[in-house]
Amino acid sequence: MSYLTPLRSDLKLSIILSLLEGKKKLAELGEETKTRETTILHVLKELDQLDLIKKVEGTYQLTSLGVLEAQICKGCYQSFNVLEKYKEFWLTHDLSAIPPTLLMKIGDLYESELVKSTRVELQKVHETGLDMLRASKTIIGVSPIVHHDHTIAVAEVLNQGGKVILIVTPEVLEMTNQTDKNPEETSKLIRDGSLQIYLNNCLKFSLTITEKTWALGLFNLDGEYDYTADLRGSGEEGLEWGQQLFRDALKKSTKI
């Protein structure tokens, strides 16, 4: 028995992923896959012989083994898609700071898009990133870099009653303190817990997580941060992936 069988056929994969959502009738599978029922029946027979599905009262559903197989296939399919779709992004950036466990779950970033600055829109990544911050009430971030506009956007969120948790390098903290026009208010926000700041001497990625969106920025292979490209998304799996990456960085950071 080959557990990769569904991955070798688009139709098999579509059917097994459809059944992962719940039991389906033959007509429903035909409508979803835009395939003749006779063709689907042939595939269902193969999956039945592999003990991946069973027919119960006129509907098809996954066996316990089939559920495991479908979950594995879903993860593989999404990972392959993310790798292929953003091949250049992964190929030209430093991934050493991302834990192996999260690299193995890269498919969780399936619902994402690559935002890139262009010759026509030089500030696209920067400006859309600001929009993301200003539209949020809660910000969780990892930042090895600092920009005055971002500092202002974070301050606006805090002034509106929001909550911000940041992991920054000592250099970023020092530069931010130098431009802080109201240090007493900042200290108050830290005391009441609205603003939490952690220090980390070695940050090799940037990360922003809000209530519904996430953004990942990386360093180029030459060690320079890439201001021209961010991977962003809004799916639940991507948000959880980002939160796990944040928690990993938090373990290596010190609260101030």
Tab-separated table of C-alpha atoms in Angstrom:
chain	number	residue	atom	x	y	z
A	1	MET	CA	0.000	0.000	0.000
A	2	SER	CA	1.285	3.476	-0.912
A	3	TYR	CA	0.243	6.291	1.372
A	4	LEU	CA	1.221	8.781	-1.326
A	5	THR	CA	-1.378	7.483	-3.789
A	6	PRO	CA	-3.796	10.440	-3.386
A	7	LEU	CA	-0.974	12.916	-4.021
A	8	ARG	CA	-0.255	11.353	-7.418
A	9	SER	CA	-3.719	12.183	-8.755
A	10	ASP	CA	-5.514	15.516	-8.628
A	11	LEU	CA	-8.870	13.765	-8.617
A	12	LYS	CA	-7.953	11.349	-5.816
A	13	LEU	CA	-6.618	14.240	-3.774
A	14	SER	CA	-9.737	16.338	-4.391
A	15	ILE	CA	-12.003	13.487	-3.320
A	16	ILE	CA	-10.112	12.594	-0.169
A	17	LEU	CA	-9.897	16.255	0.879
A	18	SER	CA	-13.588	16.697	0.168
A	19	LEU	CA	-14.418	13.724	2.373
A	20	LEU	CA	-12.217	15.204	5.093
A	21	GLU	CA	-14.898	17.895	5.389
A	22	GLY	CA	-17.595	15.239	5.918
A	23	LYS	CA	-19.464	12.389	4.270
A	24	LYS	CA	-20.658	13.004	0.690
A	25	LYS	CA	-22.969	11.418	-1.830
A	26	LEU	CA	-21.657	10.406	-5.240
A	27	ALA	CA	-23.535	13.261	-6.907
A	28	GLU	CA	-21.994	15.765	-4.502
A	29	LEU	CA	-18.483	14.552	-5.260
A	30	GLY	CA	-19.218	14.760	-8.977
A	31	GLU	CA	-20.458	18.318	-8.660
A	32	GLU	CA	-17.523	19.424	-6.524
A	33	THR	CA	-14.867	17.896	-8.777
A	34	LYS	CA	-16.673	18.579	-12.078
A	35	THR	CA	-16.133	14.902	-12.982
A	36	ARG	CA	-18.390	12.177	-14.365
A	37	GLU	CA	-19.786	9.840	-11.735
A	38	THR	CA	-18.444	6.775	-13.555
A	39	THR	CA	-14.921	8.159	-13.256
A	40	ILE	CA	-15.424	8.986	-9.590
A	41	LEU	CA	-16.715	5.481	-8.908
A	42	HIS	CA	-13.480	4.063	-10.301
A	43	VAL	CA	-11.464	6.275	-7.945
A	44	LEU	CA	-13.679	5.439	-4.982
A	45	LYS	CA	-13.114	1.753	-5.644
A	46	GLU	CA	-9.327	2.277	-5.512
A	47	LEU	CA	-9.583	4.243	-2.273
A	48	ASP	CA	-11.846	1.566	-0.807
A	49	GLN	CA	-9.281	-1.111	-1.644
A	50	LEU	CA	-6.721	0.955	0.261
A	51	ASP	CA	-9.083	1.018	3.280
A	52	LEU	CA	-9.241	4.817	3.092
A	53	ILE	CA	-12.982	5.171	2.535
A	54	LYS	CA	-16.196	3.273	3.150
A	55	LYS	CA	-19.754	3.522	1.906
A	56	VAL	CA	-22.447	3.879	4.547
A	57	GLU	CA	-26.152	4.242	3.678
A	58	GLY	CA	-25.508	5.717	0.263
A	59	THR	CA	-22.785	8.140	1.299
A	60	TYR	CA	-19.009	7.906	1.193
A	61	GLN	CA	-16.850	8.761	4.177
A	62	LEU	CA	-13.284	8.366	5.342
A	63	THR	CA	-12.207	5.518	7.561
A	64	SER	CA	-10.062	6.316	10.592
A	65	LEU	CA	-7.047	5.494	8.440
A	66	GLY	CA	-8.475	7.694	5.710
A	67	VAL	CA	-8.708	10.676	8.062
A	68	LEU	CA	-5.026	10.320	8.920
A	69	GLU	CA	-4.142	9.936	5.252
A	70	ALA	CA	-6.242	12.979	4.289
A	71	GLN	CA	-4.611	15.151	6.942
A	72	ILE	CA	-1.141	14.116	5.795
A	73	CYS	CA	-2.040	14.722	2.151
A	74	LYS	CA	-3.533	18.106	2.998
A	75	GLY	CA	-0.341	19.149	4.780
A	76	CYS	CA	1.875	17.910	1.941
A	77	TYR	CA	-0.248	19.544	-0.727
A	78	GLN	CA	-0.290	22.895	1.037
A	79	SER	CA	3.453	22.742	1.736
A	80	PHE	CA	4.289	21.955	-1.883
A	81	ASN	CA	2.028	24.805	-2.974
A	82	VAL	CA	3.643	27.328	-0.625
A	83	LEU	CA	7.141	26.228	-1.636
A	84	GLU	CA	6.404	26.470	-5.346
A	85	LYS	CA	4.334	29.652	-5.196
A	86	TYR	CA	7.000	31.579	-3.249
A	87	LYS	CA	10.059	29.697	-4.451
A	88	GLU	CA	12.122	32.835	-5.089
A	89	PHE	CA	11.240	34.254	-1.674
A	90	TRP	CA	12.455	31.159	0.178
A	91	LEU	CA	15.476	30.727	-2.101
A	92	THR	CA	16.873	34.237	-1.553
A	93	HIS	CA	16.259	34.711	2.173
A	94	ASP	CA	17.783	33.467	5.426
A	95	LEU	CA	15.493	30.887	7.086
A	96	SER	CA	17.913	29.875	9.843
A	97	ALA	CA	15.892	31.580	12.608
A	98	ILE	CA	12.709	29.635	11.842
A	99	PRO	CA	12.513	26.432	13.950
A	100	PRO	CA	12.551	23.151	11.980
A	101	THR	CA	9.144	22.237	13.424
A	102	LEU	CA	7.629	25.335	11.817
A	103	LEU	CA	9.471	24.811	8.536
A	104	MET	CA	7.821	21.400	8.428
A	105	LYS	CA	4.463	23.166	8.812
A	106	ILE	CA	5.138	25.764	6.124
A	107	GLY	CA	1.915	24.646	4.444
A	108	ASP	CA	0.027	26.502	7.193
A	109	LEU	CA	0.910	29.677	5.263
A	110	TYR	CA	-1.261	28.460	2.389
A	111	GLU	CA	-3.641	31.427	2.636
A	112	SER	CA	-1.072	34.117	1.974
A	113	GLU	CA	0.268	36.548	-0.593
A	114	LEU	CA	3.686	37.988	-1.323
A	115	VAL	CA	3.638	41.785	-1.110
A	116	LYS	CA	6.517	43.336	-3.049
A	117	SER	CA	7.613	46.877	-3.699
A	118	THR	CA	8.151	47.754	-7.350
A	119	ARG	CA	9.764	50.507	-9.358
A	120	VAL	CA	6.364	52.132	-9.610
A	121	GLU	CA	5.327	51.482	-5.985
A	122	LEU	CA	8.573	51.857	-4.051
A	123	GLN	CA	6.818	52.148	-0.687
A	124	LYS	CA	4.208	49.420	-1.186
A	125	VAL	CA	5.468	47.094	1.553
A	126	HIS	CA	5.947	49.981	3.968
A	127	GLU	CA	2.609	51.676	3.334
A	128	THR	CA	0.499	48.521	3.355
A	129	GLY	CA	2.264	47.468	6.544
A	130	LEU	CA	1.232	50.748	8.166
A	131	ASP	CA	-2.368	50.189	7.082
A	132	MET	CA	-2.234	46.773	8.729
A	133	LEU	CA	-1.029	48.265	12.022
A	134	ARG	CA	-3.516	51.127	12.082
A	135	ALA	CA	-6.465	48.818	11.472
A	136	SER	CA	-5.691	46.711	14.556
A	137	LYS	CA	-6.398	46.839	18.271
A	138	THR	CA	-3.812	44.249	19.258
A	139	ILE	CA	-0.285	44.017	17.861
A	140	ILE	CA	2.218	41.256	18.495
A	141	GLY	CA	5.523	41.922	16.823
A	142	VAL	CA	9.140	40.931	16.381
A	143	SER	CA	11.280	43.719	14.995
A	144	PRO	CA	15.019	43.808	14.266
A	145	ILE	CA	14.445	47.118	12.456
A	146	VAL	CA	12.769	50.419	13.286
A	147	HIS	CA	10.961	53.074	11.246
A	148	HIS	CA	9.528	56.301	12.616
A	149	ASP	CA	6.195	55.718	10.847
A	150	HIS	CA	5.792	52.327	12.510
A	151	THR	CA	6.501	53.846	15.922
A	152	ILE	CA	3.779	56.427	15.333
A	153	ALA	CA	1.293	53.767	14.177
A	154	VAL	CA	1.951	51.659	17.287
A	155	ALA	CA	1.510	54.744	19.490
A	156	GLU	CA	-1.844	55.443	17.824
A	157	VAL	CA	-3.035	51.922	18.609
A	158	LEU	CA	-1.979	52.294	22.241
A	159	ASN	CA	-3.621	55.729	22.559
A	160	GLN	CA	-6.878	54.178	21.370
A	161	GLY	CA	-6.781	51.598	24.162
A	162	GLY	CA	-5.060	48.831	22.234
A	163	LYS	CA	-2.454	46.352	23.425
A	164	VAL	CA	1.039	45.862	22.017
A	165	ILE	CA	3.648	43.180	22.725
A	166	LEU	CA	7.005	43.673	21.020
A	167	ILE	CA	10.292	41.806	20.837
A	168	VAL	CA	13.070	44.127	19.678
A	169	THR	CA	16.847	44.311	19.623
A	170	PRO	CA	18.704	46.638	22.022
A	171	GLU	CA	19.559	48.856	19.043
A	172	VAL	CA	15.909	49.219	18.056
A	173	LEU	CA	14.932	49.993	21.649
A	174	GLU	CA	17.631	52.652	21.951
A	175	MET	CA	16.616	54.363	18.712
A	176	THR	CA	12.953	54.271	19.714
A	177	ASN	CA	13.715	55.791	23.110
A	178	GLN	CA	15.651	58.612	21.453
A	179	THR	CA	12.607	59.623	19.411
A	180	ASP	CA	10.050	59.100	22.198
A	181	LYS	CA	8.456	62.501	22.828
A	182	ASN	CA	6.482	61.317	25.858
A	183	PRO	CA	8.598	58.833	27.866
A	184	GLU	CA	6.405	59.241	30.962
A	185	GLU	CA	3.340	58.062	29.029
A	186	THR	CA	5.330	55.151	27.627
A	187	SER	CA	6.376	54.143	31.139
A	188	LYS	CA	2.744	54.310	32.247
A	189	LEU	CA	1.670	52.037	29.395
A	190	ILE	CA	4.374	49.532	30.368
A	191	ARG	CA	3.307	49.614	34.020
A	192	ASP	CA	-0.362	48.956	33.262
A	193	GLY	CA	0.499	46.165	30.795
A	194	SER	CA	-0.825	47.806	27.627
A	195	LEU	CA	2.713	47.835	26.252
A	196	GLN	CA	5.077	44.934	26.813
A	197	ILE	CA	8.618	45.064	25.474
A	198	TYR	CA	11.116	42.218	25.336
A	199	LEU	CA	14.768	42.356	24.319
A	200	ASN	CA	16.509	39.873	22.062
A	201	ASN	CA	20.071	40.349	20.818
A	202	CYS	CA	19.670	38.218	17.706
A	203	LEU	CA	16.552	38.624	15.615
A	204	LYS	CA	16.733	37.400	12.020
A	205	PHE	CA	13.159	38.015	10.951
A	206	SER	CA	10.358	40.505	11.460
A	207	LEU	CA	6.860	39.428	12.377
A	208	THR	CA	3.605	41.280	12.855
A	209	ILE	CA	0.432	39.623	14.098
A	210	THR	CA	-2.879	41.413	14.607
A	211	GLU	CA	-6.335	40.065	15.345
A	212	LYS	CA	-6.870	38.798	11.812
A	213	THR	CA	-3.639	39.261	9.847
A	214	TRP	CA	0.027	38.336	9.937
A	215	ALA	CA	3.158	39.488	8.097
A	216	LEU	CA	6.613	37.905	7.863
A	217	GLY	CA	9.754	39.685	6.728
A	218	LEU	CA	13.182	38.095	6.297
A	219	PHE	CA	16.842	38.984	5.845
A	220	ASN	CA	18.552	38.443	2.521
A	221	LEU	CA	21.326	35.866	2.369
A	222	ASP	CA	23.891	38.686	2.499
A	223	GLY	CA	22.687	39.645	5.985
A	224	GLU	CA	20.736	42.762	4.988
A	225	TYR	CA	17.081	43.052	5.892
A	226	ASP	CA	14.804	42.954	2.846
A	227	TYR	CA	12.482	45.975	2.976
A	228	THR	CA	10.992	45.140	-0.410
A	229	ALA	CA	9.057	41.944	0.332
A	230	ASP	CA	6.684	40.638	2.995
A	231	LEU	CA	4.707	37.417	3.106
A	232	ARG	CA	1.249	38.172	4.502
A	233	GLY	CA	-1.978	36.370	5.167
A	234	SER	CA	-5.145	36.193	7.197
A	235	GLY	CA	-5.981	32.481	7.532
A	236	GLU	CA	-6.336	30.886	10.959
A	237	GLU	CA	-3.571	28.346	10.274
A	238	GLY	CA	-1.200	31.130	9.262
A	239	LEU	CA	-2.028	33.128	12.383
A	240	GLU	CA	-1.322	30.115	14.579
A	241	TRP	CA	1.952	29.486	12.695
A	242	GLY	CA	2.975	33.079	13.336
A	243	GLN	CA	2.006	32.889	16.999
A	244	GLN	CA	4.142	29.779	17.413
A	245	LEU	CA	7.077	31.587	15.805
A	246	PHE	CA	6.513	34.516	18.172
A	247	ARG	CA	6.384	32.221	21.215
A	248	ASP	CA	9.654	30.614	20.139
A	249	ALA	CA	11.334	34.039	19.974
A	250	LEU	CA	9.743	35.029	23.289
A	251	LYS	CA	11.428	32.118	25.072
A	252	LYS	CA	14.808	33.566	24.076
A	253	SER	CA	13.940	37.139	25.075
A	254	THR	CA	14.044	39.191	28.286
A	255	LYS	CA	11.190	41.396	29.446
A	256	ILE	CA	11.898	45.019	30.392
